[in-house]
Amino acid sequence: MNNSLILSSYTSPQETSISAPARITLLYIIVGGLWILLSDQIVSLFVDDIAYLSFIQTLKGWFFILWTAGLLYTLIQRDFSMIHDSKQALESSYDATLEGWVQALDLRDKETNGHTQRVTKMTLRLASEMGLNETEMEHIRRGAMLHDIGKMGVPDNILFKPDELSDEEWTVMRKHPEYAHDFLSQIAHLSSAMDIPYSHHERWDGTGYPCGLKGEKIPLAARIFSVVDVWDALRSDRPYRKAWPEKKVLNYIQAGSGSQFDPQVVDL
């Protein structure tokens, strides 16, 4: 799906809000002018008593205030609904694009088919247990879906090599978080989902990559995901090994608590 096409067809809230105030103001002027001109003439036809006329004028003023307030509320509420619907449509378009990218990655690497869906669900479950809010959960969902997007920049002869990688090949492989950063940083809508694709290979003890972040300097989303990613990888068959038993994987992750993994996440 073409992101530029999506964006070109979307009317931003700023663009919508420019025309809406002008439209509402013009309507208010027209209605107000007609009310002033016509209501006074109508009242004068039926009311002669000066004291009663003063009361009617006051009542008329309050009626105008209440009626126009209701009209303005209706118009503003309608415009806000239009803005909300436009934003929802854009969110849906972006999510459809993400799904397409995930499918492309799965098609490229059939050995990890279904991996993205599994780790996304598990990461969201752990994030929920840690009390993250709805907005943070949405960023995590997108980040988990795109965690391996940087591998699109890794040559096939390295990514799918059945043997052990050389030092030079590992250098290339370890660049995939940087590729993800370079790619996603160009998309404002996804910049908040960067933590997992860029930092999920960092280690709690600071020996990870690409930045060698240590402890809580590693984004929480990446700390959660790194545990899930290793769990799913070890529990899945690979060309060079069979899937590990659950108990063996659990022991491995617990042994890595405080070195590879955040102890708080492991304890969940």
Short mmCIF file of C-alpha atoms in Angstrom, two decimals:
data_model
loop_
_atom_site.label_atom_id
_atom_site.label_comp_id
_atom_site.label_asym_id
_atom_site.label_seq_id
_atom_site.Cartn_x
_atom_site.Cartn_y
_atom_site.Cartn_z
CA MET A 1 0.00 0.00 0.00
CA ASN A 2 1.33 3.43 -0.94
CA ASN A 3 1.74 5.59 2.18
CA SER A 4 1.91 8.79 0.13
CA LEU A 5 -1.45 7.89 -1.41
CA ILE A 6 -2.93 7.35 2.03
CA LEU A 7 -1.63 10.67 3.28
CA SER A 8 -2.71 12.57 0.18
CA SER A 9 -6.29 11.36 0.60
CA TYR A 10 -6.43 12.30 4.26
CA THR A 11 -7.74 15.67 5.42
CA SER A 12 -5.78 16.58 8.52
CA PRO A 13 -7.47 18.01 11.62
CA GLN A 14 -5.65 21.30 10.98
CA GLU A 15 -7.06 21.55 7.46
CA THR A 16 -10.55 20.72 8.68
CA SER A 17 -10.40 23.22 11.55
CA ILE A 18 -9.47 26.10 9.20
CA SER A 19 -12.74 25.95 7.26
CA ALA A 20 -14.98 24.92 10.17
CA PRO A 21 -14.64 28.15 12.27
CA ALA A 22 -15.25 30.30 9.20
CA ARG A 23 -18.36 28.30 8.32
CA ILE A 24 -19.72 28.43 11.87
CA THR A 25 -18.98 32.16 12.23
CA LEU A 26 -20.73 32.98 8.96
CA LEU A 27 -23.80 31.01 10.00
CA TYR A 28 -23.82 32.73 13.40
CA ILE A 29 -23.69 36.18 11.75
CA ILE A 30 -26.54 35.33 9.37
CA VAL A 31 -28.77 33.84 12.06
CA GLY A 32 -27.97 36.63 14.51
CA GLY A 33 -28.65 39.34 11.95
CA LEU A 34 -31.97 37.84 10.91
CA TRP A 35 -32.98 37.42 14.54
CA ILE A 36 -32.24 41.06 15.38
CA LEU A 37 -34.03 42.41 12.31
CA LEU A 38 -37.10 40.18 12.34
CA SER A 39 -37.73 39.50 16.02
CA ASP A 40 -37.90 43.19 16.94
CA GLN A 41 -40.42 43.85 14.18
CA ILE A 42 -42.56 40.89 15.19
CA VAL A 43 -42.55 41.88 18.87
CA SER A 44 -43.51 45.49 18.07
CA LEU A 45 -46.58 44.28 16.16
CA PHE A 46 -48.05 42.51 19.18
CA VAL A 47 -46.73 44.37 22.23
CA ASP A 48 -47.49 48.03 23.05
CA ASP A 49 -46.85 48.12 26.78
CA ILE A 50 -43.35 49.49 27.44
CA ALA A 51 -42.82 47.55 30.68
CA TYR A 52 -43.97 44.30 29.12
CA LEU A 53 -41.89 45.04 26.02
CA SER A 54 -38.76 45.25 28.19
CA PHE A 55 -39.55 41.83 29.67
CA ILE A 56 -40.13 40.34 26.21
CA GLN A 57 -36.82 41.76 24.97
CA THR A 58 -34.99 40.16 27.89
CA LEU A 59 -36.74 36.85 27.31
CA LYS A 60 -35.97 37.10 23.60
CA GLY A 61 -32.29 37.67 24.34
CA TRP A 62 -32.07 34.61 26.57
CA PHE A 63 -33.86 32.49 23.99
CA PHE A 64 -31.38 33.63 21.34
CA ILE A 65 -28.42 32.76 23.57
CA LEU A 66 -29.75 29.27 24.33
CA TRP A 67 -30.77 28.54 20.75
CA THR A 68 -27.46 29.67 19.23
CA ALA A 69 -25.50 27.81 21.92
CA GLY A 70 -27.33 24.63 20.94
CA LEU A 71 -26.70 25.30 17.27
CA LEU A 72 -23.00 25.98 17.82
CA TYR A 73 -22.64 22.84 19.94
CA THR A 74 -24.25 20.74 17.20
CA LEU A 75 -22.02 22.17 14.47
CA ILE A 76 -18.82 21.88 16.51
CA GLN A 77 -19.68 18.34 17.62
CA ARG A 78 -20.28 17.37 13.99
CA ASP A 79 -16.89 18.75 12.92
CA PHE A 80 -15.13 16.98 15.78
CA SER A 81 -16.83 13.73 14.74
CA MET A 82 -15.61 14.23 11.18
CA ILE A 83 -12.05 14.80 12.42
CA HIS A 84 -12.26 11.70 14.64
CA ASP A 85 -13.57 9.58 11.76
CA SER A 86 -10.77 10.82 9.50
CA LYS A 87 -8.15 9.95 12.12
CA GLN A 88 -9.68 6.51 12.60
CA ALA A 89 -9.58 5.92 8.85
CA LEU A 90 -5.90 6.87 8.78
CA GLU A 91 -5.14 4.59 11.75
CA SER A 92 -6.85 1.71 9.94
CA SER A 93 -4.87 2.41 6.77
CA TYR A 94 -1.58 2.38 8.67
CA ASP A 95 -2.49 -0.86 10.42
CA ALA A 96 -3.34 -2.45 7.07
CA THR A 97 0.08 -1.33 5.82
CA LEU A 98 1.75 -2.89 8.88
CA GLU A 99 -0.05 -6.16 8.25
CA GLY A 100 1.25 -6.10 4.68
CA TRP A 101 4.82 -5.58 5.86
CA VAL A 102 4.50 -8.44 8.34
CA GLN A 103 3.18 -10.76 5.64
CA ALA A 104 6.07 -9.75 3.37
CA LEU A 105 8.57 -10.61 6.11
CA ASP A 106 6.87 -13.96 6.76
CA LEU A 107 6.94 -14.80 3.06
CA ARG A 108 10.64 -14.00 2.94
CA ASP A 109 11.46 -16.21 5.92
CA LYS A 110 9.12 -19.20 6.01
CA GLU A 111 11.04 -20.71 8.92
CA THR A 112 9.69 -17.99 11.24
CA ASN A 113 6.15 -17.98 9.83
CA GLY A 114 3.70 -16.98 12.57
CA HIS A 115 6.49 -15.72 14.84
CA THR A 116 5.42 -12.09 14.62
CA GLN A 117 1.81 -12.79 15.55
CA ARG A 118 2.83 -14.96 18.50
CA VAL A 119 5.35 -12.55 19.99
CA THR A 120 3.00 -9.60 19.53
CA LYS A 121 0.26 -11.33 21.54
CA MET A 122 2.66 -12.45 24.26
CA THR A 123 4.27 -9.02 24.54
CA LEU A 124 0.90 -7.31 24.89
CA ARG A 125 -0.07 -9.77 27.61
CA LEU A 126 3.09 -9.05 29.61
CA ALA A 127 2.77 -5.30 29.05
CA SER A 128 -0.78 -5.44 30.37
CA GLU A 129 0.40 -7.26 33.50
CA MET A 130 2.94 -4.47 34.04
CA GLY A 131 0.15 -1.90 34.01
CA LEU A 132 0.95 -0.03 30.82
CA ASN A 133 -1.79 2.27 29.55
CA GLU A 134 -3.77 1.97 26.33
CA THR A 135 -1.59 4.38 24.34
CA GLU A 136 1.61 2.61 25.41
CA MET A 137 0.06 -0.74 24.53
CA GLU A 138 -0.74 0.48 21.02
CA HIS A 139 2.87 1.64 20.50
CA ILE A 140 4.07 -1.74 21.77
CA ARG A 141 1.71 -3.62 19.45
CA ARG A 142 3.06 -1.80 16.41
CA GLY A 143 6.65 -2.09 17.59
CA ALA A 144 6.30 -5.84 18.14
CA MET A 145 4.79 -6.29 14.70
CA LEU A 146 7.73 -4.43 13.15
CA HIS A 147 10.50 -5.80 15.37
CA ASP A 148 12.34 -7.45 12.47
CA ILE A 149 11.61 -4.85 9.79
CA GLY A 150 15.32 -3.97 9.73
CA LYS A 151 16.15 -7.45 8.44
CA MET A 152 14.78 -6.33 5.09
CA GLY A 153 18.17 -4.64 4.72
CA VAL A 154 20.19 -7.79 5.48
CA PRO A 155 21.30 -9.80 2.40
CA ASP A 156 19.67 -13.21 1.99
CA ASN A 157 23.01 -15.03 1.95
CA ILE A 158 23.59 -13.81 5.51
CA LEU A 159 20.03 -13.87 6.86
CA PHE A 160 19.37 -17.45 5.73
CA LYS A 161 22.87 -18.90 6.06
CA PRO A 162 22.50 -22.38 7.62
CA ASP A 163 26.02 -22.35 9.05
CA GLU A 164 27.58 -20.16 11.72
CA LEU A 165 28.08 -16.55 10.64
CA SER A 166 31.57 -15.11 10.30
CA ASP A 167 32.59 -12.01 12.27
CA GLU A 168 32.05 -9.86 9.20
CA GLU A 169 28.61 -11.37 8.63
CA TRP A 170 27.65 -10.81 12.25
CA THR A 171 28.63 -7.17 11.85
CA VAL A 172 26.16 -6.89 8.97
CA MET A 173 23.44 -8.83 10.82
CA ARG A 174 23.74 -6.59 13.87
CA LYS A 175 22.99 -3.56 11.76
CA HIS A 176 19.33 -4.54 11.34
CA PRO A 177 18.16 -2.46 14.32
CA GLU A 178 19.84 0.56 12.72
CA TYR A 179 18.14 -0.22 9.42
CA ALA A 180 14.83 -0.33 11.30
CA HIS A 181 15.58 3.02 12.93
CA ASP A 182 16.49 4.65 9.62
CA PHE A 183 13.34 3.32 7.99
CA LEU A 184 10.81 4.01 10.74
CA SER A 185 12.18 7.44 11.66
CA GLN A 186 10.96 8.67 8.28
CA ILE A 187 7.35 7.82 9.22
CA ALA A 188 6.10 10.21 11.90
CA HIS A 189 3.15 7.98 12.76
CA LEU A 190 5.48 5.09 13.67
CA SER A 191 8.25 6.97 15.47
CA SER A 192 6.62 6.16 18.83
CA ALA A 193 6.79 2.45 17.95
CA MET A 194 10.57 2.57 17.50
CA ASP A 195 11.61 1.20 20.90
CA ILE A 196 11.20 -2.50 20.08
CA PRO A 197 12.63 -2.59 16.53
CA TYR A 198 15.63 -0.49 17.57
CA SER A 199 16.39 -1.76 21.08
CA HIS A 200 15.19 -5.35 21.51
CA HIS A 201 18.76 -6.70 21.16
CA GLU A 202 20.05 -4.58 24.03
CA ARG A 203 20.97 -6.53 27.17
CA TRP A 204 20.33 -5.65 30.80
CA ASP A 205 24.08 -5.75 31.55
CA GLY A 206 24.93 -3.34 28.72
CA THR A 207 26.58 -5.86 26.38
CA GLY A 208 23.87 -5.79 23.72
CA TYR A 209 23.56 -3.82 20.50
CA PRO A 210 23.24 -1.41 18.72
CA CYS A 211 23.90 1.15 21.51
CA GLY A 212 25.07 -0.93 24.47
CA LEU A 213 22.32 0.46 26.69
CA LYS A 214 22.23 -0.85 30.25
CA GLY A 215 19.47 -1.50 32.76
CA GLU A 216 16.54 0.88 32.78
CA LYS A 217 18.13 2.98 30.05
CA ILE A 218 16.76 0.30 27.73
CA PRO A 219 13.15 1.21 26.86
CA LEU A 220 10.66 -0.86 28.85
CA ALA A 221 8.90 -2.06 25.70
CA ALA A 222 12.19 -3.49 24.39
CA ARG A 223 12.95 -5.14 27.75
CA ILE A 224 9.59 -6.88 27.71
CA PHE A 225 9.89 -7.91 24.09
CA SER A 226 13.41 -9.32 24.38
CA VAL A 227 12.20 -11.96 26.84
CA VAL A 228 9.25 -12.88 24.62
CA ASP A 229 11.38 -12.97 21.46
CA VAL A 230 13.90 -15.38 22.96
CA TRP A 231 11.13 -17.54 24.41
CA ASP A 232 9.39 -17.94 21.06
CA ALA A 233 12.64 -18.46 19.15
CA LEU A 234 13.81 -21.26 21.45
CA ARG A 235 10.37 -22.88 21.51
CA SER A 236 10.31 -23.07 17.69
CA ASP A 237 12.04 -25.46 15.30
CA ARG A 238 14.94 -24.10 13.28
CA PRO A 239 16.93 -25.72 10.43
CA TYR A 240 19.92 -26.14 12.75
CA ARG A 241 18.04 -27.38 15.87
CA LYS A 242 14.76 -28.67 17.24
CA ALA A 243 12.53 -26.59 19.49
CA TRP A 244 13.57 -26.65 23.14
CA PRO A 245 11.22 -28.08 25.78
CA GLU A 246 9.35 -25.44 27.77
CA LYS A 247 11.20 -26.22 31.00
CA LYS A 248 14.60 -25.81 29.32
CA VAL A 249 13.59 -22.44 27.85
CA LEU A 250 12.27 -21.28 31.21
CA ASN A 251 15.54 -22.24 32.91
CA TYR A 252 17.52 -20.40 30.22
CA ILE A 253 15.53 -17.19 30.66
CA GLN A 254 15.72 -17.35 34.45
CA ALA A 255 19.48 -17.87 34.21
CA GLY A 256 19.68 -14.72 32.07
CA SER A 257 17.83 -12.59 34.60
CA GLY A 258 20.01 -9.62 35.54
CA SER A 259 22.45 -10.21 32.68
CA GLN A 260 20.53 -10.56 29.43
CA PHE A 261 17.04 -9.79 30.72
CA ASP A 262 15.30 -7.33 33.03
CA PRO A 263 14.69 -9.25 36.31
CA GLN A 264 11.30 -7.58 36.77
CA VAL A 265 10.09 -8.87 33.41
CA VAL A 266 11.47 -12.37 34.03
CA ASP A 267 9.66 -12.53 37.38
CA LEU A 268 6.32 -12.07 35.65
#
